[in-house]
Tab-separated table of C-alpha atoms in Angstrom:
chain	number	residue	atom	x	y	z
A	13	UNK	CA	-15.340	12.576	-18.214
A	14	UNK	CA	-12.549	14.681	-16.551
A	15	UNK	CA	-15.045	17.312	-15.169
A	16	UNK	CA	-17.368	14.467	-14.069
A	17	UNK	CA	-14.556	12.859	-12.155
A	18	UNK	CA	-13.406	16.053	-10.506
A	19	UNK	CA	-16.903	16.822	-9.280
A	20	UNK	CA	-17.026	13.613	-7.317
A	21	UNK	CA	-13.615	13.648	-5.715
A	22	UNK	CA	-13.248	12.256	-2.158
A	23	UNK	CA	-13.725	14.869	0.653
A	24	UNK	CA	-10.452	13.383	2.189
A	25	UNK	CA	-8.629	15.135	-0.625
A	26	UNK	CA	-9.142	18.573	1.021
A	27	UNK	CA	-7.850	17.253	4.367
A	28	UNK	CA	-4.766	15.692	2.681
A	29	UNK	CA	-3.899	18.841	0.657
A	30	UNK	CA	-4.147	20.930	3.890
A	31	UNK	CA	-1.772	18.426	5.597
A	32	UNK	CA	0.714	18.493	2.683
A	33	UNK	CA	0.606	22.221	2.404
A	34	UNK	CA	1.701	22.483	6.053
A	35	UNK	CA	4.580	20.115	5.422
A	36	UNK	CA	5.644	22.016	2.332
A	37	UNK	CA	5.753	25.285	4.332
A	38	UNK	CA	8.138	24.074	6.974
A	39	UNK	CA	11.524	25.679	7.261
A	40	UNK	CA	13.594	22.712	8.154
A	41	UNK	CA	17.341	22.343	8.289
A	42	UNK	CA	18.745	19.951	5.637
A	43	UNK	CA	19.960	17.514	8.248
A	44	UNK	CA	16.454	16.809	9.573
A	45	UNK	CA	14.305	17.556	6.657
A	46	UNK	CA	14.073	14.050	5.272
A	47	UNK	CA	13.293	12.427	8.595
A	48	UNK	CA	10.581	15.109	9.356
A	49	UNK	CA	9.031	14.834	5.927
A	50	UNK	CA	8.924	10.961	6.100
A	51	UNK	CA	7.283	11.066	9.653
A	52	UNK	CA	4.652	13.647	8.573
A	53	UNK	CA	3.848	11.914	5.229
A	54	UNK	CA	3.309	8.672	7.178
A	55	UNK	CA	0.461	10.638	9.012
A	56	UNK	CA	-0.815	11.507	5.686
A	57	UNK	CA	-1.120	7.872	4.790
A	58	UNK	CA	-3.361	7.340	7.792
A	59	UNK	CA	-5.860	9.785	6.270
A	60	UNK	CA	-5.361	7.962	2.883
A	61	UNK	CA	-6.101	4.660	4.746
A	62	UNK	CA	-9.267	6.126	6.269
A	63	UNK	CA	-10.581	7.062	2.849
A	64	UNK	CA	-9.584	3.752	1.299
A	65	UNK	CA	-10.065	1.292	4.206
A	66	UNK	CA	-9.950	-1.806	1.914
A	67	UNK	CA	-6.249	-1.273	1.319
A	68	UNK	CA	-5.215	0.143	4.656
A	69	UNK	CA	-1.516	-0.271	5.233
A	70	UNK	CA	-0.668	-0.752	1.475
A	71	UNK	CA	1.298	2.394	1.097
A	72	UNK	CA	3.529	1.666	4.166
A	73	UNK	CA	4.220	-1.966	3.009
A	74	UNK	CA	4.840	-0.612	-0.621
A	75	UNK	CA	7.256	1.993	0.685
A	76	UNK	CA	9.157	-0.631	2.769
A	77	UNK	CA	9.659	-2.881	-0.231
A	78	UNK	CA	10.548	-0.015	-2.527
A	79	UNK	CA	13.192	1.263	-0.168
A	80	UNK	CA	14.728	-2.264	0.140
A	81	UNK	CA	14.855	-2.650	-3.618
A	82	UNK	CA	16.219	0.874	-4.011
A	83	UNK	CA	18.948	0.238	-1.519
A	84	UNK	CA	19.903	-3.006	-3.253
A	85	UNK	CA	20.312	-1.221	-6.650
A	86	UNK	CA	22.408	1.634	-5.163
A	87	UNK	CA	20.036	4.685	-5.052
A	88	UNK	CA	21.379	7.666	-3.230
A	89	UNK	CA	19.773	8.769	0.080
A	90	UNK	CA	17.809	11.583	-1.685
A	91	UNK	CA	16.606	9.188	-4.440
A	92	UNK	CA	15.447	6.715	-1.746
A	93	UNK	CA	13.720	9.421	0.221
A	94	UNK	CA	11.693	10.604	-2.790
A	95	UNK	CA	10.992	7.002	-3.678
A	96	UNK	CA	9.705	6.359	-0.163
A	97	UNK	CA	7.405	9.478	-0.189
A	98	UNK	CA	5.997	8.397	-3.601
A	99	UNK	CA	5.302	4.858	-2.455
A	100	UNK	CA	3.594	6.007	0.838
A	101	UNK	CA	0.949	7.981	-1.172
A	102	UNK	CA	1.145	6.460	-4.613
A	103	UNK	CA	-2.703	5.726	-4.709
A	104	UNK	CA	-3.715	9.188	-3.753
A	105	UNK	CA	-5.233	9.716	-7.332
A	106	UNK	CA	-7.867	7.160	-6.471
A	107	UNK	CA	-9.459	9.822	-4.363
A	108	UNK	CA	-9.875	11.928	-7.396
A	109	UNK	CA	-12.231	9.376	-8.934
A	110	UNK	CA	-15.938	8.851	-8.278
A	111	UNK	CA	-16.454	6.852	-5.178
A	112	UNK	CA	-17.894	3.819	-6.885
A	113	UNK	CA	-14.677	3.437	-8.827
A	114	UNK	CA	-12.189	4.275	-6.007
A	115	UNK	CA	-13.780	1.734	-3.647
A	116	UNK	CA	-14.485	-1.058	-6.184
A	117	UNK	CA	-12.518	-4.290	-6.151
A	118	UNK	CA	-14.936	-5.948	-8.560
A	119	UNK	CA	-14.504	-6.330	-12.350
A	120	UNK	CA	-14.807	-2.924	-14.254
A	121	UNK	CA	-16.570	-2.324	-17.508
A	122	UNK	CA	-14.453	-0.670	-20.190
A	123	UNK	CA	-15.443	2.904	-19.583
A	124	UNK	CA	-14.759	2.446	-15.782
A	125	UNK	CA	-11.326	0.861	-16.466
A	126	UNK	CA	-10.345	3.736	-18.639
A	127	UNK	CA	-11.215	6.207	-15.719
A	128	UNK	CA	-9.241	4.006	-13.316
A	129	UNK	CA	-6.219	4.331	-15.608
A	130	UNK	CA	-6.168	8.053	-14.944
A	131	UNK	CA	-5.446	7.853	-11.233
A	132	UNK	CA	-1.622	7.823	-11.586
A	133	UNK	CA	-1.778	11.054	-13.651
A	134	UNK	CA	-4.495	12.547	-11.323
A	135	UNK	CA	-2.370	11.797	-8.254
A	136	UNK	CA	0.694	13.317	-9.779
A	137	UNK	CA	-1.332	16.435	-10.737
A	138	UNK	CA	-2.522	16.729	-7.151
A	139	UNK	CA	0.915	16.476	-5.707
A	140	UNK	CA	3.069	18.371	-8.179
A	141	UNK	CA	2.375	21.822	-6.613
A	142	UNK	CA	3.975	20.820	-3.408
A	143	UNK	CA	7.686	21.522	-3.732
A	144	UNK	CA	8.944	18.595	-1.583
A	145	UNK	CA	6.767	16.219	-3.549
A	146	UNK	CA	7.834	17.257	-7.123
A	147	UNK	CA	10.136	14.195	-7.674
A	148	UNK	CA	7.631	11.875	-5.969
A	149	UNK	CA	4.776	13.131	-8.212
A	150	UNK	CA	6.779	12.077	-11.292
A	151	UNK	CA	7.322	8.539	-9.916
A	152	UNK	CA	3.692	8.251	-9.105
A	153	UNK	CA	2.697	9.357	-12.609
A	154	UNK	CA	4.489	6.407	-14.096
A	155	UNK	CA	4.073	3.635	-11.559
A	156	UNK	CA	1.579	1.767	-13.787
A	157	UNK	CA	3.571	1.796	-16.890
A	158	UNK	CA	4.759	-1.681	-18.109
A	159	UNK	CA	8.167	-2.832	-19.277
A	160	UNK	CA	6.684	-3.954	-22.631
A	161	UNK	CA	4.970	-0.489	-23.124
A	162	UNK	CA	1.340	-1.729	-22.598
A	163	UNK	CA	0.829	0.083	-19.320
A	164	UNK	CA	-0.798	3.456	-18.536
A	165	UNK	CA	-1.199	6.353	-18.441
A	166	UNK	CA	1.378	7.212	-21.072
A	167	UNK	CA	2.350	3.785	-22.608
A	168	UNK	CA	6.073	4.272	-22.211
A	169	UNK	CA	8.377	1.274	-22.084
A	170	UNK	CA	11.543	-0.275	-20.840
A	171	UNK	CA	14.337	2.076	-19.683
A	172	UNK	CA	12.291	5.090	-20.669
A	173	UNK	CA	10.116	4.493	-17.566
A	174	UNK	CA	11.995	6.150	-14.589
A	175	UNK	CA	13.911	3.664	-12.601
A	176	UNK	CA	12.239	4.462	-9.350
A	177	UNK	CA	8.908	4.172	-10.990
A	178	UNK	CA	9.804	0.620	-12.101
A	179	UNK	CA	10.837	-0.162	-8.507
A	180	UNK	CA	7.430	1.232	-7.284
A	181	UNK	CA	5.572	-0.745	-9.704
A	182	UNK	CA	7.025	-4.002	-8.522
A	183	UNK	CA	6.538	-3.169	-4.858
A	184	UNK	CA	3.029	-2.012	-5.430
A	185	UNK	CA	1.997	-5.188	-7.223
A	186	UNK	CA	3.770	-7.470	-4.758
A	187	UNK	CA	1.635	-6.144	-1.910
A	188	UNK	CA	-1.598	-5.734	-3.902
A	189	UNK	CA	-1.691	-9.267	-5.308
A	190	UNK	CA	-4.548	-11.095	-3.748
A	191	UNK	CA	-4.808	-14.900	-3.715
A	192	UNK	CA	-8.275	-16.175	-3.236
A	193	UNK	CA	-8.744	-18.806	-0.495
A	194	UNK	CA	-5.316	-18.160	0.895
A	195	UNK	CA	-5.306	-16.710	4.348
A	196	UNK	CA	-1.682	-17.506	5.430
A	197	UNK	CA	0.507	-14.574	4.894
A	198	UNK	CA	3.641	-16.504	4.031
A	199	UNK	CA	1.863	-18.723	1.410
A	200	UNK	CA	0.257	-15.670	-0.077
A	201	UNK	CA	3.702	-14.049	-0.336
A	202	UNK	CA	5.243	-17.205	-1.931
A	203	UNK	CA	2.534	-17.189	-4.676
A	204	UNK	CA	2.842	-13.410	-5.181
A	205	UNK	CA	6.547	-13.637	-5.746
A	206	UNK	CA	6.054	-16.407	-8.322
A	207	UNK	CA	3.341	-14.223	-10.109
A	208	UNK	CA	5.913	-11.239	-10.140
A	209	UNK	CA	8.567	-13.566	-11.567
A	210	UNK	CA	6.201	-14.749	-14.437
A	211	UNK	CA	5.548	-11.069	-15.316
A	212	UNK	CA	9.327	-10.195	-15.447
A	213	UNK	CA	10.151	-8.868	-18.946
A	214	UNK	CA	6.514	-8.040	-19.771
A	215	UNK	CA	4.943	-6.116	-16.935
A	216	UNK	CA	8.149	-5.557	-14.836
A	217	UNK	CA	11.776	-4.790	-15.270
A	218	UNK	CA	13.354	-8.291	-15.220
A	219	UNK	CA	16.496	-7.017	-13.516
A	220	UNK	CA	14.482	-5.458	-10.650
A	221	UNK	CA	12.466	-8.609	-10.347
A	222	UNK	CA	15.597	-10.558	-9.817
A	223	UNK	CA	16.708	-8.015	-7.193
A	224	UNK	CA	13.547	-8.572	-5.317
A	225	UNK	CA	13.973	-12.330	-5.429
A	226	UNK	CA	17.600	-11.924	-4.042
A	227	UNK	CA	16.354	-9.894	-1.092
A	228	UNK	CA	14.756	-12.764	0.670
A	229	UNK	CA	17.668	-13.353	2.994
A	230	UNK	CA	18.708	-9.795	3.726
A	231	UNK	CA	15.179	-8.619	4.491
A	232	UNK	CA	15.034	-10.908	7.605
A	233	UNK	CA	17.195	-8.396	9.437
A	234	UNK	CA	15.230	-5.284	8.369
A	235	UNK	CA	12.957	-3.353	10.608
A	236	UNK	CA	10.972	-1.819	7.936
A	237	UNK	CA	8.526	-4.688	7.482
A	238	UNK	CA	6.174	-6.423	9.796
A	239	UNK	CA	7.229	-9.804	10.941
A	240	UNK	CA	4.705	-11.611	8.779
A	241	UNK	CA	6.232	-9.822	5.735
A	242	UNK	CA	9.735	-10.689	6.638
A	243	UNK	CA	8.787	-14.379	7.014
A	244	UNK	CA	7.703	-14.277	3.429
A	245	UNK	CA	11.310	-14.287	2.185
A	246	UNK	CA	12.136	-17.364	4.293
A	247	UNK	CA	11.012	-19.432	1.457
A	248	UNK	CA	13.395	-22.302	1.593
């Protein structure tokens, strides 16, 4: 199956690899390195959005939410930077799958679901050779693990999952949740937060879920999210 998958990877992978290679080779002073890397990786997300148009903007929204949770739990600037890079391109592994799997939002048969479960590992493998993304690649590898150990691809559980991967998992799910027949963004977000709360302690780290819930006031002052996303936290 692995060879079959690799033979059908998206052509956008080559473009993205070339972009990342250029970033990796930049000789930047420490004072400006993180800012430049963030700006350039945001350009990479545009290529990812073109390859996966059905989830355009997902990486940027996930990065914004991840960064806010990370700040709330006291991550260092370097830790926040690597988390943000990981969140921006966390779904890059989907491009390593056959197109009918990467682009599908329909129910999957068991064999296809097993293939989809490989995308965090494939994404991490793709990014690991780039020095500036080595930490990010580890976070991406584990962003579909679950607090109760039933996640993938490795089935690790609880505090054995890297903290920033646990943050990324919550931010990813929060943005990815789709509520049928709900077009209002604020209403969708209210329901999405309730779903995240229900999954606390099984799918997600319960303390981090509580952190997300507590951010509903402070996020109103943040510039990282679109107005529609900030309005979500004005629940009461």
